[in-house]
Amino acid sequence: MTFDDSGFGLQIGIGTIGKTLGAAVAFGGSVVLARTIGDTGYGGFYLLLSISMFLDNPITQWAVACRKRMTEASFPAERAAGAVYLGAVAGTVAIVAITVAIDFFYGTVQGVDIRLLAVIFTGTVFYSGTKEILNGTTNFGLNPWLESGREVVRVALQITLVLLIADVSGMVIGLTTASLLLVPAIVRLSGVKPALPTTEDLADIATFAKSSIPNGFVSSALSQIDIIVLGSLAGTALVGNYRVATNLLFPATFIVATMAPGMMSRVSALESRNEDASKAVTDGLAYASILALPIASGALVIGDLVAVTVYSSEFADTELFIGWLGVYYIVQTQMKVLSKTLSGLDRPDLVLRLNAVGFIVNAVLGVGLFFVIGPVGIVYATVIGVICRYLLGALWVRRDLTVSLLPRPLVDQFLSATLMGGFLIAIRTQVGIGSWIEVVTTVVAGGLLYSVTLVLISGELRQTAIAIARDGVDHLAKR
């Protein structure tokens, strides 16, 4: 299938708006749920979810491999989509058998019904796999809108079920139900009708999956290592505080989360046509951190006040994590573009090495620093790990492409975020921030200062915004 990237910027714009709406719903739901079940119950659910996200990697990474082949001009998209569902069915059957056997012989594990793991797993593999099919088409920007719809259903179901059933099981069933309800809609929007793949198709997909599946395990372990270490060494209450920090910082990933699936497809398509992808990657790096930089600036100065104001004083320990996690997201958003570029260049083996290095640094330093300086040491290790991954990724990408790692728009964003941080420091130290009204007003004022400054000093940003708006008008006119 041929991937047409002429409306790439428009799709990112469409996706970012949808991502924002979905995050607003998810954020509101997280506040209600966290306040309802407390830090221990909230942390318990996310600990279980982290384990599930690690175990579902063979299936979700198989779907990624299917998407990679979908974007190649010579591979039948329908059979690639069919291969996605073959993997999802096989994985579901396996995890159900395993969890039922564990429940039969051992009963609950750490007080949790192990069969809930199979429930989360089922929803995740079918939902994530179907999203990969849509990500392989030119309509990848619709995914965040569908995610927004899922968040509305998820939050409503979880709040209802938590009140009617129980904390953890209610949240698990609510998440899984919402995920499965969205699958038919995503299939329809993708425009791809799944067909049974041939053995040759499966073998072709497997050549990419043999690296992407191990990489998925390492990548998932890497993304969840903080929560797992905290839960194991410090208890679920600190996991709840850590999760609150990531909830508040989540908007930092909006742009890159929308861009990344399309970036892999775009680079893959360009390479399959023997065209240079350097400019596409440089453009991605230029805007991947446009939200992460101001959010990190704010987190370092007033993140603790925002956490307590929104989630209550029960989550005061969030201040241990939120500032340094903000720094992490700056580097992570840049590294994500480089990682997806390597996948698009058909080098999942290099992505595996990247994530393996990050995991080793995270795990060894995280555990060691935990015993030396406490829970915050885990976040220090996370920042060091992502910096190592970024440096390696930049080195490997620049072997094949002529990419600028510090494009002018990124420099402008850094300058604007620095000015915003200085403004917030002045407000907190000279004026003081007490009530929730003052917290909200300060956040809004900081965001406005960043936005206005960036628009004024960045000519490239203004040109990009005009181009995306023009594409949007043309798109509507064609419809």
mmCIF file of C-alpha atoms in Angstrom, residues 192-461:
data_model
loop_
_atom_site.group_PDB
_atom_site.id
_atom_site.type_symbol
_atom_site.label_atom_id
_atom_site.label_comp_id
_atom_site.label_asym_id
_atom_site.label_seq_id
_atom_site.Cartn_x
_atom_site.Cartn_y
_atom_site.Cartn_z
ATOM 1 C CA VAL A 192 -8.991 -1.735 5.236
ATOM 2 C CA LYS A 193 -10.946 -4.987 5.155
ATOM 3 C CA PRO A 194 -8.888 -7.703 6.910
ATOM 4 C CA ALA A 195 -8.146 -10.802 4.837
ATOM 5 C CA LEU A 196 -6.430 -14.069 5.662
ATOM 6 C CA PRO A 197 -2.676 -13.702 5.091
ATOM 7 C CA THR A 198 -0.599 -16.277 3.256
ATOM 8 C CA THR A 199 2.299 -18.117 4.844
ATOM 9 C CA GLU A 200 4.631 -15.958 2.724
ATOM 10 C CA ASP A 201 2.988 -12.829 4.165
ATOM 11 C CA LEU A 202 3.460 -14.085 7.711
ATOM 12 C CA ALA A 203 7.092 -14.931 7.019
ATOM 13 C CA ASP A 204 7.695 -11.438 5.612
ATOM 14 C CA ILE A 205 6.087 -9.812 8.649
ATOM 15 C CA ALA A 206 8.087 -12.086 10.943
ATOM 16 C CA THR A 207 11.387 -10.759 9.558
ATOM 17 C CA PHE A 208 10.538 -7.367 11.076
ATOM 18 C CA ALA A 209 8.794 -8.821 14.133
ATOM 19 C CA LYS A 210 11.822 -10.877 15.176
ATOM 20 C CA SER A 211 13.403 -7.629 16.337
ATOM 21 C CA SER A 212 10.286 -5.614 17.157
ATOM 22 C CA ILE A 213 8.885 -8.235 19.567
ATOM 23 C CA PRO A 214 12.007 -8.417 21.783
ATOM 24 C CA ASN A 215 12.180 -4.644 21.502
ATOM 25 C CA GLY A 216 8.580 -4.433 22.699
ATOM 26 C CA PHE A 217 9.434 -6.400 25.836
ATOM 27 C CA VAL A 218 12.425 -4.214 26.561
ATOM 28 C CA SER A 219 10.565 -1.005 25.703
ATOM 29 C CA SER A 220 7.606 -1.909 27.902
ATOM 30 C CA ALA A 221 9.848 -2.980 30.756
ATOM 31 C CA LEU A 222 11.658 0.327 30.342
ATOM 32 C CA SER A 223 8.446 2.375 30.406
ATOM 33 C CA GLN A 224 7.101 0.538 33.446
ATOM 34 C CA ILE A 225 10.302 0.021 35.437
ATOM 35 C CA ASP A 226 9.717 3.068 37.648
ATOM 36 C CA ILE A 227 6.264 1.919 38.693
ATOM 37 C CA ILE A 228 7.341 -1.686 39.228
ATOM 38 C CA VAL A 229 10.389 -0.717 41.312
ATOM 39 C CA LEU A 230 8.400 1.798 43.347
ATOM 40 C CA GLY A 231 5.601 -0.700 43.918
ATOM 41 C CA SER A 232 8.045 -3.407 44.961
ATOM 42 C CA LEU A 233 10.287 -1.301 47.194
ATOM 43 C CA ALA A 234 8.085 1.517 48.468
ATOM 44 C CA GLY A 235 4.447 0.352 48.173
ATOM 45 C CA THR A 236 1.481 1.300 46.020
ATOM 46 C CA ALA A 237 0.923 4.679 47.710
ATOM 47 C CA LEU A 238 4.061 6.100 46.083
ATOM 48 C CA VAL A 239 3.012 4.482 42.808
ATOM 49 C CA GLY A 240 -0.184 6.511 43.076
ATOM 50 C CA ASN A 241 1.818 9.709 43.593
ATOM 51 C CA TYR A 242 4.091 8.866 40.663
ATOM 52 C CA ARG A 243 1.042 8.232 38.488
ATOM 53 C CA VAL A 244 -0.435 11.597 39.445
ATOM 54 C CA ALA A 245 2.804 13.253 38.300
ATOM 55 C CA THR A 246 2.613 11.524 34.912
ATOM 56 C CA ASN A 247 -1.084 12.463 34.600
ATOM 57 C CA LEU A 248 -0.226 16.134 35.063
ATOM 58 C CA LEU A 249 2.668 15.925 32.596
ATOM 59 C CA PHE A 250 0.852 13.837 30.005
ATOM 60 C CA PRO A 251 0.039 16.795 27.697
ATOM 61 C CA ALA A 252 3.777 17.059 27.034
ATOM 62 C CA THR A 253 3.435 14.025 24.741
ATOM 63 C CA PHE A 254 0.434 15.204 22.693
ATOM 64 C CA ILE A 255 2.338 16.264 19.576
ATOM 65 C CA VAL A 256 4.829 13.410 19.466
ATOM 66 C CA ALA A 257 2.212 10.778 20.349
ATOM 67 C CA THR A 258 0.198 11.854 17.313
ATOM 68 C CA MET A 259 3.267 12.289 15.113
ATOM 69 C CA ALA A 260 5.195 9.108 15.957
ATOM 70 C CA PRO A 261 2.998 6.483 14.223
ATOM 71 C CA GLY A 262 2.823 8.647 11.112
ATOM 72 C CA MET A 263 6.561 9.345 11.277
ATOM 73 C CA MET A 264 7.401 5.669 11.067
ATOM 74 C CA SER A 265 4.981 5.215 8.159
ATOM 75 C CA ARG A 266 6.247 8.366 6.419
ATOM 76 C CA VAL A 267 9.925 7.398 6.643
ATOM 77 C CA SER A 268 9.125 3.833 5.573
ATOM 78 C CA ALA A 269 7.196 5.050 2.525
ATOM 79 C CA LEU A 270 9.924 7.502 1.498
ATOM 80 C CA GLU A 271 12.630 4.865 1.838
ATOM 81 C CA SER A 272 10.609 2.322 -0.153
ATOM 82 C CA ARG A 273 10.494 4.908 -2.970
ATOM 83 C CA ASN A 274 14.238 5.665 -2.590
ATOM 84 C CA GLU A 275 13.531 9.233 -1.478
ATOM 85 C CA ASP A 276 15.452 11.116 1.225
ATOM 86 C CA ALA A 277 13.634 11.319 4.575
ATOM 87 C CA SER A 278 16.047 13.786 6.210
ATOM 88 C CA LYS A 279 13.790 16.839 6.018
ATOM 89 C CA ALA A 280 10.797 14.888 7.328
ATOM 90 C CA VAL A 281 12.780 13.806 10.396
ATOM 91 C CA THR A 282 14.215 17.289 11.017
ATOM 92 C CA ASP A 283 10.693 18.734 10.856
ATOM 93 C CA GLY A 284 9.565 16.127 13.361
ATOM 94 C CA LEU A 285 12.332 17.019 15.797
ATOM 95 C CA ALA A 286 11.534 20.709 15.382
ATOM 96 C CA TYR A 287 8.059 20.410 16.862
ATOM 97 C CA ALA A 288 8.043 17.180 18.920
ATOM 98 C CA SER A 289 8.777 19.057 22.178
ATOM 99 C CA ILE A 290 6.708 22.186 21.615
ATOM 100 C CA LEU A 291 4.487 21.251 24.584
ATOM 101 C CA ALA A 292 7.039 19.329 26.632
ATOM 102 C CA LEU A 293 9.328 22.345 27.110
ATOM 103 C CA PRO A 294 6.809 24.733 28.730
ATOM 104 C CA ILE A 295 5.209 21.928 30.753
ATOM 105 C CA ALA A 296 8.597 20.902 32.128
ATOM 106 C CA SER A 297 9.378 24.526 32.941
ATOM 107 C CA GLY A 298 6.144 24.817 34.878
ATOM 108 C CA ALA A 299 6.613 21.454 36.608
ATOM 109 C CA LEU A 300 10.040 22.427 37.913
ATOM 110 C CA VAL A 301 8.698 25.638 39.477
ATOM 111 C CA ILE A 302 5.090 25.007 40.564
ATOM 112 C CA GLY A 303 4.420 21.324 39.841
ATOM 113 C CA ASP A 304 4.031 20.488 43.535
ATOM 114 C CA LEU A 305 1.389 23.189 44.009
ATOM 115 C CA VAL A 306 -0.600 22.028 41.000
ATOM 116 C CA ALA A 307 -0.583 18.393 42.178
ATOM 117 C CA VAL A 308 -1.894 19.186 45.646
ATOM 118 C CA THR A 309 -4.456 21.664 44.300
ATOM 119 C CA VAL A 310 -5.906 19.221 41.766
ATOM 120 C CA TYR A 311 -5.590 15.863 43.538
ATOM 121 C CA SER A 312 -5.668 16.851 47.254
ATOM 122 C CA SER A 313 -2.958 16.876 49.908
ATOM 123 C CA GLU A 314 -2.973 13.056 49.982
ATOM 124 C CA PHE A 315 -0.758 13.261 46.893
ATOM 125 C CA ALA A 316 1.787 15.699 48.314
ATOM 126 C CA ASP A 317 4.623 13.241 47.597
ATOM 127 C CA THR A 318 4.109 13.929 43.897
ATOM 128 C CA GLU A 319 6.642 16.745 44.324
ATOM 129 C CA LEU A 320 9.364 14.072 44.568
ATOM 130 C CA PHE A 321 8.828 13.132 40.930
ATOM 131 C CA ILE A 322 7.125 15.841 38.892
ATOM 132 C CA GLY A 323 10.036 18.213 38.209
ATOM 133 C CA TRP A 324 12.509 15.624 36.977
ATOM 134 C CA LEU A 325 9.818 13.770 35.057
ATOM 135 C CA GLY A 326 9.224 17.035 33.219
ATOM 136 C CA VAL A 327 12.890 17.027 32.161
ATOM 137 C CA TYR A 328 12.524 13.396 31.117
ATOM 138 C CA TYR A 329 9.642 14.234 28.770
ATOM 139 C CA ILE A 330 11.694 16.881 26.965
ATOM 140 C CA VAL A 331 14.335 14.332 26.006
ATOM 141 C CA GLN A 332 11.810 11.533 25.504
ATOM 142 C CA THR A 333 9.785 13.472 22.926
ATOM 143 C CA GLN A 334 12.945 14.046 20.876
ATOM 144 C CA MET A 335 14.104 10.456 21.309
ATOM 145 C CA LYS A 336 10.695 9.144 20.177
ATOM 146 C CA VAL A 337 11.112 10.757 16.761
ATOM 147 C CA LEU A 338 14.571 9.198 16.370
ATOM 148 C CA SER A 339 13.295 5.786 17.464
ATOM 149 C CA LYS A 340 10.403 5.812 14.982
ATOM 150 C CA THR A 341 12.781 6.970 12.267
ATOM 151 C CA LEU A 342 14.980 3.924 12.848
ATOM 152 C CA SER A 343 11.908 1.676 12.651
ATOM 153 C CA GLY A 344 10.880 3.374 9.405
ATOM 154 C CA LEU A 345 14.383 2.709 8.050
ATOM 155 C CA ASP A 346 13.743 -1.003 8.732
ATOM 156 C CA ARG A 347 16.200 -1.084 11.625
ATOM 157 C CA PRO A 348 14.188 -2.403 14.579
ATOM 158 C CA ASP A 349 17.396 -4.090 15.735
ATOM 159 C CA LEU A 350 18.856 -0.668 16.524
ATOM 160 C CA VAL A 351 15.691 0.321 18.398
ATOM 161 C CA LEU A 352 16.090 -2.855 20.443
ATOM 162 C CA ARG A 353 19.645 -1.870 21.345
ATOM 163 C CA LEU A 354 18.503 1.637 22.267
ATOM 164 C CA ASN A 355 15.868 0.369 24.646
ATOM 165 C CA ALA A 356 18.140 -2.313 26.075
ATOM 166 C CA VAL A 357 20.697 0.341 27.019
ATOM 167 C CA GLY A 358 17.958 2.466 28.577
ATOM 168 C CA PHE A 359 16.550 -0.451 30.551
ATOM 169 C CA ILE A 360 19.922 -1.489 31.952
ATOM 170 C CA VAL A 361 20.736 2.072 33.014
ATOM 171 C CA ASN A 362 17.266 2.548 34.485
ATOM 172 C CA ALA A 363 17.158 -0.724 36.371
ATOM 173 C CA VAL A 364 20.675 -0.689 37.793
ATOM 174 C CA LEU A 365 20.822 3.016 38.646
ATOM 175 C CA GLY A 366 17.181 3.132 39.749
ATOM 176 C CA VAL A 367 17.465 0.396 42.347
ATOM 177 C CA GLY A 368 20.883 1.586 43.476
ATOM 178 C CA LEU A 369 19.876 5.236 43.845
ATOM 179 C CA PHE A 370 16.647 4.233 45.625
ATOM 180 C CA PHE A 371 18.672 2.807 48.500
ATOM 181 C CA VAL A 372 21.087 5.737 48.480
ATOM 182 C CA ILE A 373 18.840 8.810 48.185
ATOM 183 C CA GLY A 374 15.310 7.425 48.288
ATOM 184 C CA PRO A 375 12.437 7.210 45.751
ATOM 185 C CA VAL A 376 13.554 10.283 43.786
ATOM 186 C CA GLY A 377 16.658 8.319 42.763
ATOM 187 C CA ILE A 378 14.459 6.225 40.471
ATOM 188 C CA VAL A 379 13.512 9.336 38.489
ATOM 189 C CA TYR A 380 17.133 10.492 38.319
ATOM 190 C CA ALA A 381 17.970 7.137 36.751
ATOM 191 C CA THR A 382 15.110 7.550 34.268
ATOM 192 C CA VAL A 383 16.458 10.915 33.101
ATOM 193 C CA ILE A 384 19.999 9.559 32.707
ATOM 194 C CA GLY A 385 18.663 6.537 30.818
ATOM 195 C CA VAL A 386 16.655 8.565 28.283
ATOM 196 C CA ILE A 387 19.639 10.862 27.647
ATOM 197 C CA CYS A 388 21.769 7.802 26.821
ATOM 198 C CA ARG A 389 19.079 6.547 24.426
ATOM 199 C CA TYR A 390 18.768 9.938 22.747
ATOM 200 C CA LEU A 391 22.508 10.220 22.121
ATOM 201 C CA LEU A 392 22.722 6.728 20.629
ATOM 202 C CA GLY A 393 19.588 7.264 18.525
ATOM 203 C CA ALA A 394 20.938 10.538 17.161
ATOM 204 C CA LEU A 395 24.228 8.869 16.247
ATOM 205 C CA TRP A 396 22.545 6.001 14.378
ATOM 206 C CA VAL A 397 19.993 8.155 12.544
ATOM 207 C CA ARG A 398 22.685 10.542 11.332
ATOM 208 C CA ARG A 399 24.594 7.644 9.805
ATOM 209 C CA ASP A 400 21.843 7.324 7.185
ATOM 210 C CA LEU A 401 20.203 10.758 7.108
ATOM 211 C CA THR A 402 21.343 14.375 7.177
ATOM 212 C CA VAL A 403 19.286 15.472 10.162
ATOM 213 C CA SER A 404 19.572 18.664 12.222
ATOM 214 C CA LEU A 405 19.257 17.844 15.935
ATOM 215 C CA LEU A 406 18.724 21.483 16.955
ATOM 216 C CA PRO A 407 16.483 23.024 14.300
ATOM 217 C CA ARG A 408 15.654 26.704 14.788
ATOM 218 C CA PRO A 409 12.036 26.151 15.953
ATOM 219 C CA LEU A 410 13.297 23.935 18.806
ATOM 220 C CA VAL A 411 15.727 26.641 19.932
ATOM 221 C CA ASP A 412 12.904 29.213 19.881
ATOM 222 C CA GLN A 413 10.768 26.919 22.032
ATOM 223 C CA PHE A 414 13.565 26.511 24.566
ATOM 224 C CA LEU A 415 14.044 30.285 24.835
ATOM 225 C CA SER A 416 10.301 30.850 25.283
ATOM 226 C CA ALA A 417 10.046 28.128 27.952
ATOM 227 C CA THR A 418 13.025 29.594 29.806
ATOM 228 C CA LEU A 419 11.367 33.015 29.884
ATOM 229 C CA MET A 420 8.169 31.386 31.159
ATOM 230 C CA GLY A 421 10.116 29.588 33.925
ATOM 231 C CA GLY A 422 11.688 32.861 35.057
ATOM 232 C CA PHE A 423 8.263 34.464 35.183
ATOM 233 C CA LEU A 424 6.877 31.620 37.344
ATOM 234 C CA ILE A 425 9.835 31.814 39.731
ATOM 235 C CA ALA A 426 9.244 35.537 40.162
ATOM 236 C CA ILE A 427 5.542 35.022 40.867
ATOM 237 C CA ARG A 428 6.150 32.247 43.408
ATOM 238 C CA THR A 429 8.986 33.962 45.276
ATOM 239 C CA GLN A 430 7.928 37.599 45.112
ATOM 240 C CA VAL A 431 4.129 37.434 45.078
ATOM 241 C CA GLY A 432 3.290 33.994 46.489
ATOM 242 C CA ILE A 433 0.752 31.408 45.358
ATOM 243 C CA GLY A 434 -1.803 30.227 47.886
ATOM 244 C CA SER A 435 -5.378 29.530 46.784
ATOM 245 C CA TRP A 436 -6.465 27.312 43.919
ATOM 246 C CA ILE A 437 -7.534 30.409 41.999
ATOM 247 C CA GLU A 438 -3.996 31.764 42.214
ATOM 248 C CA VAL A 439 -2.570 28.423 41.069
ATOM 249 C CA VAL A 440 -4.862 28.283 38.039
ATOM 250 C CA THR A 441 -4.249 31.934 37.175
ATOM 251 C CA THR A 442 -0.482 31.437 37.365
ATOM 252 C CA VAL A 443 -0.617 28.372 35.106
ATOM 253 C CA VAL A 444 -2.735 30.186 32.521
ATOM 254 C CA ALA A 445 -0.514 33.280 32.628
ATOM 255 C CA GLY A 446 2.620 31.175 32.151
ATOM 256 C CA GLY A 447 1.080 29.333 29.208
ATOM 257 C CA LEU A 448 0.027 32.583 27.549
ATOM 258 C CA LEU A 449 3.484 34.083 28.011
ATOM 259 C CA TYR A 450 5.096 31.039 26.379
ATOM 260 C CA SER A 451 2.639 31.015 23.476
ATOM 261 C CA VAL A 452 2.857 34.734 22.718
ATOM 262 C CA THR A 453 6.654 34.773 22.970
ATOM 263 C CA LEU A 454 6.991 31.751 20.702
ATOM 264 C CA VAL A 455 4.678 33.158 18.040
ATOM 265 C CA LEU A 456 6.563 36.464 18.064
ATOM 266 C CA ILE A 457 10.096 35.051 17.769
ATOM 267 C CA SER A 458 9.514 31.965 15.590
ATOM 268 C CA GLY A 459 8.932 32.790 11.945
ATOM 269 C CA GLU A 460 9.065 29.101 11.003
ATOM 270 C CA LEU A 461 6.283 28.302 13.469
#
